[in-house]
CSV table of C-alpha atoms in Angstrom, one decimal:
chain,number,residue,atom,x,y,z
L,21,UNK,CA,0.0,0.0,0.0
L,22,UNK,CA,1.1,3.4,-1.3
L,23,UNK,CA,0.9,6.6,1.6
L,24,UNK,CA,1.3,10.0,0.4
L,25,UNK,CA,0.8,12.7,2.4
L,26,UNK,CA,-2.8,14.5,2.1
L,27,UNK,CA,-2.9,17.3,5.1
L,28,UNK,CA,-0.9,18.9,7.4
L,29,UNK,CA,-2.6,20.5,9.8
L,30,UNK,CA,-1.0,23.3,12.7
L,31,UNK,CA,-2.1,24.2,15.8
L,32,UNK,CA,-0.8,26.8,18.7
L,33,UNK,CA,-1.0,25.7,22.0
L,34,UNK,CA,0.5,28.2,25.2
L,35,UNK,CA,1.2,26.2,28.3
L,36,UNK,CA,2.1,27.7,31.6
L,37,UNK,CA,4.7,26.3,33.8
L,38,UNK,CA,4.0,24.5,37.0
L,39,UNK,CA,6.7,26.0,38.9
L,40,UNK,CA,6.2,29.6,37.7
L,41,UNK,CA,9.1,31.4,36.1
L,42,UNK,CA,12.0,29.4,34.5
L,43,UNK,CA,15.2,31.4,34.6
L,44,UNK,CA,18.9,30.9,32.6
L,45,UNK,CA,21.8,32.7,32.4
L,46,UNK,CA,21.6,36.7,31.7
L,47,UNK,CA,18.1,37.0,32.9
L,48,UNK,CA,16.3,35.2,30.5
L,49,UNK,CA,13.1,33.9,31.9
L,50,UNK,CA,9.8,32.6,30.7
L,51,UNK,CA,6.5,31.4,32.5
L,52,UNK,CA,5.0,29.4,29.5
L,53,UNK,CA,5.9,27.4,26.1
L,54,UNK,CA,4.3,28.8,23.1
L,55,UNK,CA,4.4,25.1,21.3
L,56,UNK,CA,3.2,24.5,17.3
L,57,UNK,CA,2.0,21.0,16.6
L,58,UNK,CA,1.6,19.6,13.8
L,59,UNK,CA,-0.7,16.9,12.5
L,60,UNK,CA,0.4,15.2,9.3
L,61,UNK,CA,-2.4,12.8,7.5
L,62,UNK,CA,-2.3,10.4,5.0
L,63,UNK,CA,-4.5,8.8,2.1
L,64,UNK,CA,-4.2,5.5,3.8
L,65,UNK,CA,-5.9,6.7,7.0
L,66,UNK,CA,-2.7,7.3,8.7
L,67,UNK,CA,-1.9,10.3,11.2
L,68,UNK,CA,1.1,11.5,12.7
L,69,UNK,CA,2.1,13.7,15.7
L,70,UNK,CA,4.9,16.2,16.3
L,71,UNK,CA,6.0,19.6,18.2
L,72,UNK,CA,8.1,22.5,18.1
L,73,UNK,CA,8.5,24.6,21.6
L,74,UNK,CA,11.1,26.9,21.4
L,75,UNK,CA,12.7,27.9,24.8
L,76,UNK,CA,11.8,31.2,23.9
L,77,UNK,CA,13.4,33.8,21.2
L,78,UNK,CA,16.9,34.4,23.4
L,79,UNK,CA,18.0,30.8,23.8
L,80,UNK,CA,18.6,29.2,20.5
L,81,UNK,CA,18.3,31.1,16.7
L,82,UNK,CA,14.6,29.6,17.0
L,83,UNK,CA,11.5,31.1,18.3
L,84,UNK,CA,7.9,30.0,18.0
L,85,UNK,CA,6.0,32.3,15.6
L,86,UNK,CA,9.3,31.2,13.4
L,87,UNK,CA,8.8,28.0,13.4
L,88,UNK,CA,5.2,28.4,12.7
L,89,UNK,CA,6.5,30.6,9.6
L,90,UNK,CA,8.7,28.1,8.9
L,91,UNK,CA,6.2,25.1,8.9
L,92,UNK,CA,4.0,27.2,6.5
L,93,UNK,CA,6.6,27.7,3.8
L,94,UNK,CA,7.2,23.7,4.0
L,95,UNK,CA,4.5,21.9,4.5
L,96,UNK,CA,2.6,22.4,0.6
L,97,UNK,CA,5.9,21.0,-0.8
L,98,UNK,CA,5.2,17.8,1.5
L,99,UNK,CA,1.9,17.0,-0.3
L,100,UNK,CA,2.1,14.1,-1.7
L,101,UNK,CA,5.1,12.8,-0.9
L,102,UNK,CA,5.2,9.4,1.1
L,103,UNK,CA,5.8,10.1,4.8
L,104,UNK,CA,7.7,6.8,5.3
L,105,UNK,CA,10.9,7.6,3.4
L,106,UNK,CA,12.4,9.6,6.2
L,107,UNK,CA,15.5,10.7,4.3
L,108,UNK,CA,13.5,12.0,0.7
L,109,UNK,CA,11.5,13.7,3.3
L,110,UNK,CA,14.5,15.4,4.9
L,111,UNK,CA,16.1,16.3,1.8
L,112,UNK,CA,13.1,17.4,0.2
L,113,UNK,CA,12.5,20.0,3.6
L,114,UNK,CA,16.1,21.3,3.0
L,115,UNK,CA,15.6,21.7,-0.7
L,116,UNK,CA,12.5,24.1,0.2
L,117,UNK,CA,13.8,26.0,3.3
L,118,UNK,CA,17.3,26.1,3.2
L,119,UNK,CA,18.6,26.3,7.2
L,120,UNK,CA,15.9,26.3,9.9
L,121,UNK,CA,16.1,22.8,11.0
L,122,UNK,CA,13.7,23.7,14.1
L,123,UNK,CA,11.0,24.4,11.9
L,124,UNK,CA,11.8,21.0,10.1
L,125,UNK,CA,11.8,19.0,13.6
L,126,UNK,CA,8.1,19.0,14.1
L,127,UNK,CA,7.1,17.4,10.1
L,128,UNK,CA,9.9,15.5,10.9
L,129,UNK,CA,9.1,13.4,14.1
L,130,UNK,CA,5.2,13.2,12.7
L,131,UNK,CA,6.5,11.0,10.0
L,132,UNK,CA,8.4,9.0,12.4
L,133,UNK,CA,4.7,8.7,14.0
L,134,UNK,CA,3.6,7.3,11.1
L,135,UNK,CA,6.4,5.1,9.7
L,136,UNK,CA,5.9,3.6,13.6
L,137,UNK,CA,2.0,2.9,12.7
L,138,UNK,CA,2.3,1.8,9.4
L,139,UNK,CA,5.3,-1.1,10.6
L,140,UNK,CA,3.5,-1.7,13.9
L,141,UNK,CA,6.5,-1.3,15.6
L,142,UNK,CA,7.3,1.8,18.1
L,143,UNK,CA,9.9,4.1,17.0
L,144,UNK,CA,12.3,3.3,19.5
L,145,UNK,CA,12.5,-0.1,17.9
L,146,UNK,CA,12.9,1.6,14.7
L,147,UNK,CA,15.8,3.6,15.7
L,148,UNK,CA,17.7,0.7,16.8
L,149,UNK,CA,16.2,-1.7,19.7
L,150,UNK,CA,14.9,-0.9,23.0
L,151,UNK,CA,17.8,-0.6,25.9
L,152,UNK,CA,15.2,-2.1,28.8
L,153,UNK,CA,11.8,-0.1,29.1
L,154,UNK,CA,12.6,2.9,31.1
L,155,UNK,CA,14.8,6.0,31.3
L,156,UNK,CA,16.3,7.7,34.1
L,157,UNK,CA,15.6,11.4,33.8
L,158,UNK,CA,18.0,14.4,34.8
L,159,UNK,CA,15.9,17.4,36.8
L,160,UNK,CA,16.9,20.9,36.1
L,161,UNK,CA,17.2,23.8,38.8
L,162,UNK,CA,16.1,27.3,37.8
L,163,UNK,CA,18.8,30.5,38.0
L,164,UNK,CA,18.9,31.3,42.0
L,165,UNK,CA,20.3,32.0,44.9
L,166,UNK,CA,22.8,29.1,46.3
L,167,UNK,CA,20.2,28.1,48.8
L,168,UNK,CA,17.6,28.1,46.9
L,169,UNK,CA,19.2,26.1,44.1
L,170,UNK,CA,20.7,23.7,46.9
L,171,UNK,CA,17.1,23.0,48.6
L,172,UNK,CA,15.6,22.0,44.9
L,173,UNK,CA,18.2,19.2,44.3
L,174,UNK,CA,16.9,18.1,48.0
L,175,UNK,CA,13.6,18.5,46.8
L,176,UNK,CA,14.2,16.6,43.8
L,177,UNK,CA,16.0,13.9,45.3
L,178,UNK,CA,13.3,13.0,47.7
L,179,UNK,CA,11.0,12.3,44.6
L,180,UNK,CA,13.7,10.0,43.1
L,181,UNK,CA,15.4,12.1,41.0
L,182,UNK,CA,19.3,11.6,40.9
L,183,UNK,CA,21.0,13.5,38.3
L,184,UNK,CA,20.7,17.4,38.3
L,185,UNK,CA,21.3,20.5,35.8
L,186,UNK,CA,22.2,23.4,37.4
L,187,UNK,CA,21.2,26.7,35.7
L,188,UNK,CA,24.5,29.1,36.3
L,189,UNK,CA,26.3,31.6,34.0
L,190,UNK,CA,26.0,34.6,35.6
L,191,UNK,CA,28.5,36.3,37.9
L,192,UNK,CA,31.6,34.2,38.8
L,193,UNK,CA,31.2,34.1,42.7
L,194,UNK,CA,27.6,33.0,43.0
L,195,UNK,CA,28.0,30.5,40.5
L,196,UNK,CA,31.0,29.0,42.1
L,197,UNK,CA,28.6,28.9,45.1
L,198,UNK,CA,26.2,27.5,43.6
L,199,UNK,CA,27.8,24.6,42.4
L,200,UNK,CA,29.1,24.1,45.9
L,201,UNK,CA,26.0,24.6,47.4
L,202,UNK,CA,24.2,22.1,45.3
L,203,UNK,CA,27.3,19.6,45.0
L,204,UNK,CA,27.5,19.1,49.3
L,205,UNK,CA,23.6,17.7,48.3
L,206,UNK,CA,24.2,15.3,46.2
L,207,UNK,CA,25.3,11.3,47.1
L,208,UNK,CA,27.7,9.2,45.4
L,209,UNK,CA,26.1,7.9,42.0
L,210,UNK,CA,24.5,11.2,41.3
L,211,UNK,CA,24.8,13.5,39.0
L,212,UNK,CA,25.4,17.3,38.8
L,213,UNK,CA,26.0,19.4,35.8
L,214,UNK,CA,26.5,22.9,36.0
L,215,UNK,CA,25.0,24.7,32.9
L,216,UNK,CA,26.6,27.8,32.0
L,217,UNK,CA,24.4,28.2,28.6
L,218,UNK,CA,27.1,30.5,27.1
L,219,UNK,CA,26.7,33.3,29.7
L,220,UNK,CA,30.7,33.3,31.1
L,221,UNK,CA,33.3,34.8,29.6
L,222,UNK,CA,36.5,33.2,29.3
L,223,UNK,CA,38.0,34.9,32.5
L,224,UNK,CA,34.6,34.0,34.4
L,225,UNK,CA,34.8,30.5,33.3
L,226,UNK,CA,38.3,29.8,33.9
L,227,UNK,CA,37.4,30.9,37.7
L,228,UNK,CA,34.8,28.5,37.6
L,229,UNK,CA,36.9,26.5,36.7
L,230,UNK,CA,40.0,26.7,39.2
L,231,UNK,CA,37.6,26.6,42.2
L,232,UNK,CA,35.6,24.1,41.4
L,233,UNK,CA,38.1,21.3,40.1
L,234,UNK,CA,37.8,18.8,43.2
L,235,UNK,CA,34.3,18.8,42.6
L,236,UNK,CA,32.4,15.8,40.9
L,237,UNK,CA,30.2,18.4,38.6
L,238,UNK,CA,30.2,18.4,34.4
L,239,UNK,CA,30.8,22.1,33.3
L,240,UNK,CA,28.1,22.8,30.3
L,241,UNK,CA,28.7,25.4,27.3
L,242,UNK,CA,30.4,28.0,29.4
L,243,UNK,CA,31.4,30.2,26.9
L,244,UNK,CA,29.6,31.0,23.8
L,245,UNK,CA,31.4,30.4,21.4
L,246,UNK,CA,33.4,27.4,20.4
L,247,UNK,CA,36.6,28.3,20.1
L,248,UNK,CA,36.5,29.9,23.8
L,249,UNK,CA,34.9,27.0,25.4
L,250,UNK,CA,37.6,24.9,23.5
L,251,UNK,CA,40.3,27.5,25.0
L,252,UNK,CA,39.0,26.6,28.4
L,253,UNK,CA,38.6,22.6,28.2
L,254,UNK,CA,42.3,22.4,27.0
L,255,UNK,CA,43.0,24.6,30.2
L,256,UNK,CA,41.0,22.4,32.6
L,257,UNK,CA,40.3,18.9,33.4
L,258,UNK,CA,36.5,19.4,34.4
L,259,UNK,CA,34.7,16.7,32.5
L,260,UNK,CA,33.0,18.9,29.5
L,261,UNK,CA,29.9,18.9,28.1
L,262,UNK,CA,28.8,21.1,24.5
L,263,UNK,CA,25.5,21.4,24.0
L,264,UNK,CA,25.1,24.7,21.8
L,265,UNK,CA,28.0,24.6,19.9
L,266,UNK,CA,27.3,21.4,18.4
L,267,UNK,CA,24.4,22.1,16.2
L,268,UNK,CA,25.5,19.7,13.3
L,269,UNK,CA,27.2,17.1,12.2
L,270,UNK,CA,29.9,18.9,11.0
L,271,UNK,CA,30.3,20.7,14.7
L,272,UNK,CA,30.1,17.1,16.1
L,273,UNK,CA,32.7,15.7,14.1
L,274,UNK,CA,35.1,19.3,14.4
L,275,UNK,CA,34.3,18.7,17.9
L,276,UNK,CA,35.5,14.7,17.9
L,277,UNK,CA,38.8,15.9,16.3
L,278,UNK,CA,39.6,18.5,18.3
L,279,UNK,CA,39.1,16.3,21.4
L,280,UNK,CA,36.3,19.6,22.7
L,281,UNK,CA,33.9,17.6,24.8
L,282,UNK,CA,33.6,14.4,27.1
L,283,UNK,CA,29.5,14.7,26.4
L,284,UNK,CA,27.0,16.6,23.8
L,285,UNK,CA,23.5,17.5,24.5
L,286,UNK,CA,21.6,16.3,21.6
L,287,UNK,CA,18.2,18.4,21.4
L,288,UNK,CA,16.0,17.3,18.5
L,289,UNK,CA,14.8,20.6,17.2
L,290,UNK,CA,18.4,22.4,17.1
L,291,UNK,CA,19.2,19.4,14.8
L,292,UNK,CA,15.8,19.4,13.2
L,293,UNK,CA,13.8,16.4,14.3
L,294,UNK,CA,14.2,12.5,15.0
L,295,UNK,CA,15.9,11.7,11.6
L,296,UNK,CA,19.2,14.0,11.9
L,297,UNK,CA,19.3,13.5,15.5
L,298,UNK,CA,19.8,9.7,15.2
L,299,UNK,CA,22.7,10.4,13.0
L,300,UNK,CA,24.3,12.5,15.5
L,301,UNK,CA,23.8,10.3,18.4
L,302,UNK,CA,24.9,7.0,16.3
L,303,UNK,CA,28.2,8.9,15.6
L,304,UNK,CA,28.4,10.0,19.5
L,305,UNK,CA,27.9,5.8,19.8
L,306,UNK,CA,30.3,4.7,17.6
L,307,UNK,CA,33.2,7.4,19.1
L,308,UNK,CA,31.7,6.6,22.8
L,309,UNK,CA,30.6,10.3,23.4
L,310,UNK,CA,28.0,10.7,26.1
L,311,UNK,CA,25.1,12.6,25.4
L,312,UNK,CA,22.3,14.5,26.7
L,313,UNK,CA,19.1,13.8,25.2
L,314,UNK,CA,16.2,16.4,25.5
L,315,UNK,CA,14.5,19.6,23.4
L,316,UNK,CA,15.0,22.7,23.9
L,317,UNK,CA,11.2,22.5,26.0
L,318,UNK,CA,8.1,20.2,24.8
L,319,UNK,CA,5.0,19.4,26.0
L,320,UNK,CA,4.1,15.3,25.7
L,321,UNK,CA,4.5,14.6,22.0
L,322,UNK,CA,8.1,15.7,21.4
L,323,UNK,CA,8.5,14.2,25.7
L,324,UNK,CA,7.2,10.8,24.0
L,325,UNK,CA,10.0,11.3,20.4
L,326,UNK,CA,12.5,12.1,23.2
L,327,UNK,CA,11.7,8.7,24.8
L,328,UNK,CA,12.3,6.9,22.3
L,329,UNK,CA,15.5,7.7,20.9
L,330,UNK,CA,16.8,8.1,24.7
L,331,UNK,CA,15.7,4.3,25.0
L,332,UNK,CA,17.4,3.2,21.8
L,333,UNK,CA,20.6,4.6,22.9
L,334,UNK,CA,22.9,2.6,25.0
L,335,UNK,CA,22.7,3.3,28.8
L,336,UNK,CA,26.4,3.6,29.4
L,337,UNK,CA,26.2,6.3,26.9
L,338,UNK,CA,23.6,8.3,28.4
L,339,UNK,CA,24.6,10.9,30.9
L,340,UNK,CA,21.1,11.9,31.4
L,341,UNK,CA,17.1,12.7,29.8
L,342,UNK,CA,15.2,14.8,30.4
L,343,UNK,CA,11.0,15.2,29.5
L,344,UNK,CA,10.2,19.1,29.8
L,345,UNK,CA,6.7,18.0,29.5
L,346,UNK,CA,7.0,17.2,34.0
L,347,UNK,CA,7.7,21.1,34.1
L,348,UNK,CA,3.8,22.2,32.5
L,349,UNK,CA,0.7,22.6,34.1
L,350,UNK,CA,-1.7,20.2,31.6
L,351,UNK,CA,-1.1,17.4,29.2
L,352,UNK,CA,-1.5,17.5,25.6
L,353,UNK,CA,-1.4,13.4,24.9
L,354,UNK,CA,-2.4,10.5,26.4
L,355,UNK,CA,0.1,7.2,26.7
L,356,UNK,CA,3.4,10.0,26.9
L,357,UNK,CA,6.3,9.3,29.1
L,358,UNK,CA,5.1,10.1,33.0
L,359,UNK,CA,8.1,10.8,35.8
L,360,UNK,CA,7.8,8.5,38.3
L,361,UNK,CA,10.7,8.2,40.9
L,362,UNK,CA,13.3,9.7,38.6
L,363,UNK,CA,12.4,7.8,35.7
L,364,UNK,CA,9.3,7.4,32.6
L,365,UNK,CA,9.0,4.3,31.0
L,366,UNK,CA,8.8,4.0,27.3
L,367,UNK,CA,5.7,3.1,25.5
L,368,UNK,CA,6.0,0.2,23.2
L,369,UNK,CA,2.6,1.1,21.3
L,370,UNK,CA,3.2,1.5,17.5
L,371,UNK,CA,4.8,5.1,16.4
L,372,UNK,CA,5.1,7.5,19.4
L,373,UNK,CA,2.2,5.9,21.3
L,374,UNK,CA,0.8,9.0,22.2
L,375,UNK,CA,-3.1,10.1,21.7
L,376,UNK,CA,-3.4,13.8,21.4
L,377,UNK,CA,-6.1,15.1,23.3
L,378,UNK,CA,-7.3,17.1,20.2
L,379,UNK,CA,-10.3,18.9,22.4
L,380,UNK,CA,-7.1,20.3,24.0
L,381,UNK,CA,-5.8,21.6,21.1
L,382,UNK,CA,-8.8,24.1,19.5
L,383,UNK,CA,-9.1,24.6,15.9
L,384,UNK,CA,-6.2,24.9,13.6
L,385,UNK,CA,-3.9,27.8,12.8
L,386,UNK,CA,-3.2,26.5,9.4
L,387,UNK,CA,-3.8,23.9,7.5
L,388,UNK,CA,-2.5,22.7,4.1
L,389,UNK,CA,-4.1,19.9,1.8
């Protein structure tokens, strides 16, 4: 049976955060995720799900009403085309918006959805087998004051949580504080990353540095750039994390040779979807890089795609998940990935065995076909 694609329908959904305000390095902040999703049907009664939440317009080069934009310039091109050929589907998204791989990373995980459906098989199977049937998830702790910072890991670890992303980058001595703080919380087999998003300079982050080098804490994109951040990992003998400067392939494999990073945070929309980030992380596999694996923020569809290729990625090599979709207020799919104790477990439903909860959703901002 042939599937060609027949409609592509958008949708806009705002979702306030459970704890508030979310805050990173230099002040950014934000108290909801203005997520697109994206319905993708086909002529053989198949539908697929997928999601784009930027973390805002200051993080990344992303932002939501771009994505939306983005989405609208690619989706007629899609018509007809057969959603299961994941790579003509790429390549036919680059041809017709050159760049932009966030707006790509939505289309792009609903026709994993579908290819899942139409083999009966779940994608995480589909991206390589199924390492067990849960993930253990990483917890991150909002820009604060040391104590404050150091009473959420306690927090967290009480509900089973043990590893920990601190949000840092801001002045030198509170963030070496915080990292102390939050470090004197943590046991042995936990573990803490210090997430500097980019907001040190090089003479801030080599203090970090210094003062924190007894500690048992991964450093995260201090610097923004990566020819600083590569300055201060040949300085230092913190273990390392990139997580912006690796946007590609070809940054992963600069990266490799350059000997920049112990770890890479893998975020689906920064490489534009499921299909580019499986290449990535079977390249991190094969060179026995660690990774990250999360989105820039999600609600439960791209929480469930997240699952998945987190499952199908060998456990040794996973330094920690994390589902964004724990830090909202309502959920947007049934059958998603649920934190309990620390940890979701996967579903093994064909596709990304989610249910949208389409009531949820209201009416469509666009739709194509």
């Amino acid at each position: 049976m042939s599937h060609r694609i027949s409609r592509i329908s958008g949708y806009r959904v705002l979702v306030p955060l459970k704890e508030g305000t979310y805050t990173m390095s230099g002040g950014r902040s934000l108290d909801q995720f203005d997520t697109t999703i994206v319905c993708i049907e086909t002529d053989s009664g198949f539908a697929g799900w997928g999601e784009i939440t930027p973390l805002g317009a200051t993080y990344l080069p992303s932002y939501a009403e771009g994505a939306r934009t983005g989405i609208r310039e690619i989706a007629p091109a899609l018509l007809g085309a057969d959603p299961t050929q994941l790579e003509c589907i790429n390549e036919l998204m680059d041809t017709t918006l050159r760049g932009h791989p966030y707006a790509k990373s939505a289309l792009d995980i609903a026709c994993w959805d579908i290819l899942g459906k139409v083999a009966g098989l779940p994608v995480s199977t589909m991206m390589g087998g199924r390492f067990g049937d849960r993930i253990r998830l990483y917890r991150s702790i909002t820009h604060g004051s040391p104590e404050m910072m150091a009473n959420l890991v306690k927090e967290f670890r009480q509900q089973g949580f043990r590893h920990f992303q601190l949000k840092v980058g801001g002045d030198a001595d509170g963030d070496i504080q915080r990292i102390k703080a939050t470090s004197a919380m943590v046991e042995p087999g936990d573990g803490l990353v210090a997430d500097a998003n980019g907001g040190w300079t090089m003479n801030q982050a080599a203090r970090v540095f210094r003062a924190t080098g007894d500690l048992d804490v991964y450093i995260e994109q201090p610097c923004r750039t990566y020819e600083e951040c590569l300055t201060i990992r040949r300085r230092f003998n913190n273990p390392f994390v990139l997580d912006e400067s690796i946007d590609s392939v070809i940054a992963l494999q600069r990266g490799i040779a350059d000997g920049a990073m112990d770890c890479i945070n893998i975020k689906l929309s920064k490489l534009g979807g499921l299909t580019r980030s499986r290449v990535v992380r079977d390249i991190c596999v094969q060179n026995s890089i660690s990774m990250t694996i999360e989105d820039t923020a999600c609600t439960d569809i791209t929480a469930a795609a997240i699952s998945h290729i987190a499952l199908s990625t060998p456990e040794k090599l996973r330094l920690s998940v994390t589902l964004a979709n724990v830090k909202i207020e309502f959920r947007t799919a049934n059958g998603a990935p649920q934190t309990v104790d620390g940890s979701a477990v996967v579903s093994d439903r064909p596709g990304l065995g989610i249910d949208p909860i389409t009531e949820l959703l209201g009416r469509p901002i666009f739709q194509f076909g």
